[in-house]
Amino acid sequence: MSQEQQIAIEERFARVFNDKSFKERLSSADFEKYINAKKKLSFQKHDTIFEDGETPKGVYFLEKGAAKLSKSGAFGKDQILRFIKEGDIIGYRSLLCGENFQAKAEAMTDIEATFLPADIFMSLLEVDPQLSFVMLQKISYELGESSNTITFLAQKTVRERLAEILLLLEQKLGVDPEGFIKISLTREEIANIIGTATESAIRLISEFKGDNLIEVDGRNIRILNHDKLMKLGHVVL
C-alpha cells in the first residue's frame, strides 16, 4: 500500500472516531453512553498497556505517544510485531475475534490514551456504519502489513531489511523538528525487527552511517539519503 493510501485511511478514521463526529451521527442515548463510558488513561514509558494472553476489556485510542506490540517467542525472545502511534487504536482485533490478546502492548514513550470498554465499542460498531467501514479498512490495511512482513523477513537480506525498516518507521511515526525519526530504539530492538543478531544490527548501522545514508545520535536516527535507501531496500513508498 502506498503512503498516500495509508494516510487516507488514517485521516478517514480520525474524522470518524472523535466526540464531535459521534455526536453528529449517534442518537442522544448512544452518544451519552459513549461519553459516560470512555476513560482517559496515562502510561509512562515502558509501562505495559496489556499483556499477551490477557482477556480484552476494551480498546485503547492513543491521543499522544507511541507503543509497540510484541510477542515472546522461543527462549523468551520478544518479536516486535508493529508500532502504534498517535491516532491509532489497539486491542480491537482480539475483541472482535473473541479471544485473549495475542501480543503485549508496551509504551515506548509517555502515553495519553482513551479507553473504551468492550461493550460500548461493540455497540458503536453495530449502530454506526461509518465507524464499521473505517474499522474494516484498518483491519484490511493491517492484514496487508502482516503479509508484507512475511515477505520482508523471508526474501530480503538483513541489509535490505534495515534500509526498508528505517524508511517505514519514518513514514509511520514521522520525524521531530531536527529530522530524526520520532522514536528511539535500542540496537537490540532494531535487530529484533529485522530478524538478526544485535551485533549484526550494530555493524550495519555503522556501515549505513559511514556511507552517509543516515545520521546517528545515540539511539536517534535521521535518514540523510532516502533515494539510496529505497534502492538498497528495493522499497516503493
Short mmCIF file of C-alpha atoms in Angstrom, two decimals:
data_model
loop_
_atom_site.label_atom_id
_atom_site.label_comp_id
_atom_site.label_asym_id
_atom_site.label_seq_id
_atom_site.Cartn_x
_atom_site.Cartn_y
_atom_site.Cartn_z
CA MET A 1 0.00 0.00 0.00
CA SER A 2 1.27 3.46 -0.89
CA GLN A 3 1.93 6.14 1.69
CA GLU A 4 -0.95 8.18 0.22
CA GLN A 5 -3.41 5.30 0.73
CA GLN A 6 -2.21 4.76 4.28
CA ILE A 7 -2.62 8.46 5.09
CA ALA A 8 -6.11 8.46 3.53
CA ILE A 9 -7.23 5.57 5.77
CA GLU A 10 -5.77 7.27 8.86
CA GLU A 11 -7.48 10.55 8.00
CA ARG A 12 -10.85 8.84 7.47
CA PHE A 13 -10.53 7.12 10.83
CA ALA A 14 -9.63 10.41 12.54
CA ARG A 15 -12.69 12.11 11.00
CA VAL A 16 -15.00 9.35 12.24
CA PHE A 17 -13.54 8.41 15.64
CA ASN A 18 -13.96 11.58 17.71
CA ASP A 19 -16.52 13.11 20.03
CA LYS A 20 -17.81 15.73 17.57
CA SER A 21 -18.35 13.19 14.82
CA PHE A 22 -20.04 10.70 17.14
CA LYS A 23 -22.39 13.41 18.43
CA GLU A 24 -23.47 14.20 14.88
CA ARG A 25 -24.18 10.57 13.94
CA LEU A 26 -25.32 8.81 17.10
CA SER A 27 -28.66 9.03 18.86
CA SER A 28 -28.66 11.07 22.06
CA ALA A 29 -28.86 7.89 24.14
CA ASP A 30 -25.98 6.16 22.33
CA PHE A 31 -23.81 9.27 22.48
CA GLU A 32 -24.45 9.66 26.22
CA LYS A 33 -23.47 6.01 26.80
CA TYR A 34 -20.25 6.60 24.87
CA ILE A 35 -19.36 9.81 26.73
CA ASN A 36 -20.05 8.29 30.14
CA ALA A 37 -18.13 5.08 29.44
CA LYS A 38 -14.86 6.34 27.96
CA LYS A 39 -11.92 6.94 30.28
CA LYS A 40 -8.70 8.91 29.99
CA LEU A 41 -5.62 6.83 30.86
CA SER A 42 -1.94 7.69 31.17
CA PHE A 43 1.04 5.36 30.78
CA GLN A 44 4.69 6.10 31.39
CA LYS A 45 7.47 4.91 29.12
CA HIS A 46 7.96 1.11 29.47
CA ASP A 47 4.55 0.64 31.13
CA THR A 48 2.54 -2.35 29.94
CA ILE A 49 -0.79 -1.40 28.38
CA PHE A 50 -1.95 -5.01 28.16
CA GLU A 51 -0.29 -8.41 28.40
CA ASP A 52 -0.13 -11.27 25.93
CA GLY A 53 -2.84 -13.74 26.97
CA GLU A 54 -4.89 -11.16 28.89
CA THR A 55 -8.66 -11.04 28.35
CA PRO A 56 -9.62 -7.89 26.40
CA LYS A 57 -11.70 -5.43 28.40
CA GLY A 58 -11.87 -2.76 25.70
CA VAL A 59 -9.89 -0.79 23.15
CA TYR A 60 -7.26 1.92 23.55
CA PHE A 61 -7.08 5.02 21.37
CA LEU A 62 -3.69 6.77 21.57
CA GLU A 63 -4.15 10.51 21.93
CA LYS A 64 -0.42 11.09 22.43
CA GLY A 65 2.72 8.96 22.35
CA ALA A 66 3.82 5.67 20.80
CA ALA A 67 3.69 1.99 21.74
CA LYS A 68 4.85 -1.34 20.39
CA LEU A 69 3.14 -4.69 20.03
CA SER A 70 5.42 -7.67 20.66
CA LYS A 71 5.18 -11.38 21.22
CA SER A 72 7.53 -13.61 23.15
CA GLY A 73 8.96 -16.42 21.05
CA ALA A 74 11.46 -19.21 21.52
CA PHE A 75 13.80 -18.84 24.51
CA GLY A 76 11.76 -15.87 25.73
CA LYS A 77 12.98 -13.52 22.99
CA ASP A 78 10.48 -10.82 22.07
CA GLN A 79 9.50 -10.21 18.45
CA ILE A 80 8.23 -6.72 17.69
CA LEU A 81 5.13 -7.03 15.51
CA ARG A 82 4.34 -3.40 14.85
CA PHE A 83 4.40 0.12 16.25
CA ILE A 84 1.39 2.15 17.36
CA LYS A 85 1.42 5.90 17.07
CA GLU A 86 -0.75 8.85 18.00
CA GLY A 87 -4.18 8.47 16.40
CA ASP A 88 -4.07 4.65 16.31
CA ILE A 89 -6.40 2.27 18.12
CA ILE A 90 -5.32 -1.07 19.59
CA GLY A 91 -6.99 -4.04 21.22
CA TYR A 92 -9.86 -4.39 18.78
CA ARG A 93 -8.67 -7.45 16.83
CA SER A 94 -8.77 -9.82 19.81
CA LEU A 95 -12.01 -8.25 20.96
CA LEU A 96 -13.68 -8.85 17.59
CA CYS A 97 -12.33 -12.42 17.45
CA GLY A 98 -13.49 -13.19 20.97
CA GLU A 99 -10.05 -14.33 22.06
CA ASN A 100 -7.38 -13.23 24.53
CA PHE A 101 -4.73 -10.76 23.42
CA GLN A 102 -2.14 -12.42 21.19
CA ALA A 103 0.56 -9.82 21.87
CA LYS A 104 1.86 -7.49 24.55
CA ALA A 105 1.41 -3.72 24.21
CA GLU A 106 4.12 -1.58 25.81
CA ALA A 107 4.53 2.19 25.96
CA MET A 108 7.65 3.42 24.15
CA THR A 109 7.05 6.99 25.27
CA ASP A 110 4.74 8.59 27.81
CA ILE A 111 1.22 7.97 26.54
CA GLU A 112 -2.18 9.58 26.92
CA ALA A 113 -4.99 7.30 25.77
CA THR A 114 -8.75 6.99 25.70
CA PHE A 115 -10.07 3.63 26.89
CA LEU A 116 -13.41 2.46 25.54
CA PRO A 117 -14.99 -0.58 27.26
CA ALA A 118 -15.69 -3.62 25.10
CA ASP A 119 -19.50 -3.44 25.27
CA ILE A 120 -19.56 0.22 24.25
CA PHE A 121 -17.11 -0.29 21.36
CA MET A 122 -19.09 -3.28 20.05
CA SER A 123 -22.33 -1.31 20.37
CA LEU A 124 -20.84 1.57 18.38
CA LEU A 125 -19.88 -0.80 15.58
CA GLU A 126 -23.47 -2.06 15.45
CA VAL A 127 -25.15 1.34 15.31
CA ASP A 128 -22.56 3.38 13.38
CA PRO A 129 -21.97 2.22 9.76
CA GLN A 130 -19.24 4.82 9.19
CA LEU A 131 -17.21 3.54 12.14
CA SER A 132 -17.71 -0.07 10.97
CA PHE A 133 -16.47 0.86 7.49
CA VAL A 134 -13.29 2.64 8.63
CA MET A 135 -12.52 -0.19 11.05
CA LEU A 136 -12.87 -2.66 8.17
CA GLN A 137 -10.41 -0.54 6.20
CA LYS A 138 -7.95 -0.51 9.12
CA ILE A 139 -8.17 -4.27 9.54
CA SER A 140 -7.61 -4.79 5.80
CA TYR A 141 -4.61 -2.47 5.85
CA GLU A 142 -3.04 -4.24 8.83
CA LEU A 143 -3.63 -7.62 7.18
CA GLY A 144 -1.67 -6.33 4.19
CA GLU A 145 1.10 -5.14 6.51
CA SER A 146 1.33 -8.61 8.04
CA SER A 147 1.64 -10.19 4.58
CA ASN A 148 4.38 -7.75 3.66
CA THR A 149 6.24 -8.59 6.88
CA ILE A 150 6.32 -12.27 5.94
CA THR A 151 7.84 -11.41 2.55
CA PHE A 152 10.16 -8.88 4.17
CA LEU A 153 11.66 -11.47 6.54
CA ALA A 154 11.74 -14.36 4.07
CA GLN A 155 13.09 -12.81 0.89
CA LYS A 156 15.30 -9.84 1.77
CA THR A 157 18.84 -9.72 3.08
CA VAL A 158 19.46 -8.19 6.50
CA ARG A 159 20.97 -5.11 4.85
CA GLU A 160 17.88 -4.67 2.68
CA ARG A 161 15.62 -5.19 5.68
CA LEU A 162 17.37 -2.47 7.69
CA ALA A 163 17.05 0.00 4.82
CA GLU A 164 13.35 -0.75 4.48
CA ILE A 165 12.51 -0.65 8.17
CA LEU A 166 14.16 2.77 8.62
CA LEU A 167 12.08 4.16 5.77
CA LEU A 168 8.89 2.57 7.10
CA LEU A 169 9.50 3.83 10.63
CA GLU A 170 9.94 7.36 9.33
CA GLN A 171 6.81 7.02 7.19
CA LYS A 172 4.67 5.65 10.03
CA LEU A 173 5.97 7.64 13.00
CA GLY A 174 7.20 10.84 11.36
CA VAL A 175 10.21 12.95 12.33
CA ASP A 176 10.98 15.52 15.03
CA PRO A 177 11.91 19.16 14.25
CA GLU A 178 15.54 18.08 13.68
CA GLY A 179 14.57 15.37 11.21
CA PHE A 180 15.19 12.36 13.47
CA ILE A 181 12.67 9.51 13.39
CA LYS A 182 10.16 10.11 16.19
CA ILE A 183 11.16 7.12 18.26
CA SER A 184 14.41 5.99 19.82
CA LEU A 185 15.12 2.28 19.51
CA THR A 186 17.84 0.24 21.13
CA ARG A 187 20.12 -1.72 18.84
CA GLU A 188 18.54 -4.87 20.24
CA GLU A 189 15.07 -3.65 19.23
CA ILE A 190 16.28 -2.84 15.71
CA ALA A 191 17.88 -6.29 15.48
CA ASN A 192 14.60 -7.79 16.67
CA ILE A 193 12.60 -6.05 13.95
CA ILE A 194 14.90 -7.05 11.09
CA GLY A 195 15.49 -10.56 12.37
CA THR A 196 19.21 -10.59 13.08
CA ALA A 197 21.71 -10.62 15.93
CA THR A 198 22.30 -7.39 17.85
CA GLU A 199 25.97 -7.39 16.78
CA SER A 200 24.93 -7.52 13.11
CA ALA A 201 22.50 -4.63 13.56
CA ILE A 202 25.23 -2.53 15.23
CA ARG A 203 27.63 -3.26 12.37
CA LEU A 204 25.05 -2.43 9.67
CA ILE A 205 24.03 0.84 11.34
CA SER A 206 27.71 1.80 11.48
CA GLU A 207 28.06 0.95 7.78
CA PHE A 208 24.97 3.00 6.86
CA LYS A 209 26.41 5.90 8.86
CA GLY A 210 29.78 5.55 7.13
CA ASP A 211 28.05 5.57 3.72
CA ASN A 212 26.25 8.81 4.68
CA LEU A 213 22.86 7.14 4.39
CA ILE A 214 21.89 8.02 7.96
CA GLU A 215 22.96 10.20 10.87
CA VAL A 216 23.09 8.64 14.32
CA ASP A 217 22.84 10.46 17.64
CA GLY A 218 22.70 7.88 20.41
CA ARG A 219 19.51 5.92 19.80
CA ASN A 220 18.15 8.52 17.40
CA ILE A 221 18.44 8.07 13.64
CA ARG A 222 17.94 10.57 10.83
CA ILE A 223 17.75 9.48 7.21
CA LEU A 224 20.10 11.51 5.02
CA ASN A 225 19.62 9.85 1.64
CA HIS A 226 16.14 8.48 1.03
CA ASP A 227 16.73 7.60 -2.61
CA LYS A 228 19.76 5.41 -1.88
CA LEU A 229 17.97 3.69 1.00
CA MET A 230 14.98 2.99 -1.22
CA LYS A 231 17.20 1.49 -3.91
CA LEU A 232 19.14 -0.52 -1.35
CA GLY A 233 15.98 -1.91 0.24
CA HIS A 234 14.01 -2.24 -3.02
CA VAL A 235 11.31 -0.13 -1.43
CA VAL A 236 8.44 1.68 -3.14
CA LEU A 237 6.67 4.17 -0.86
#
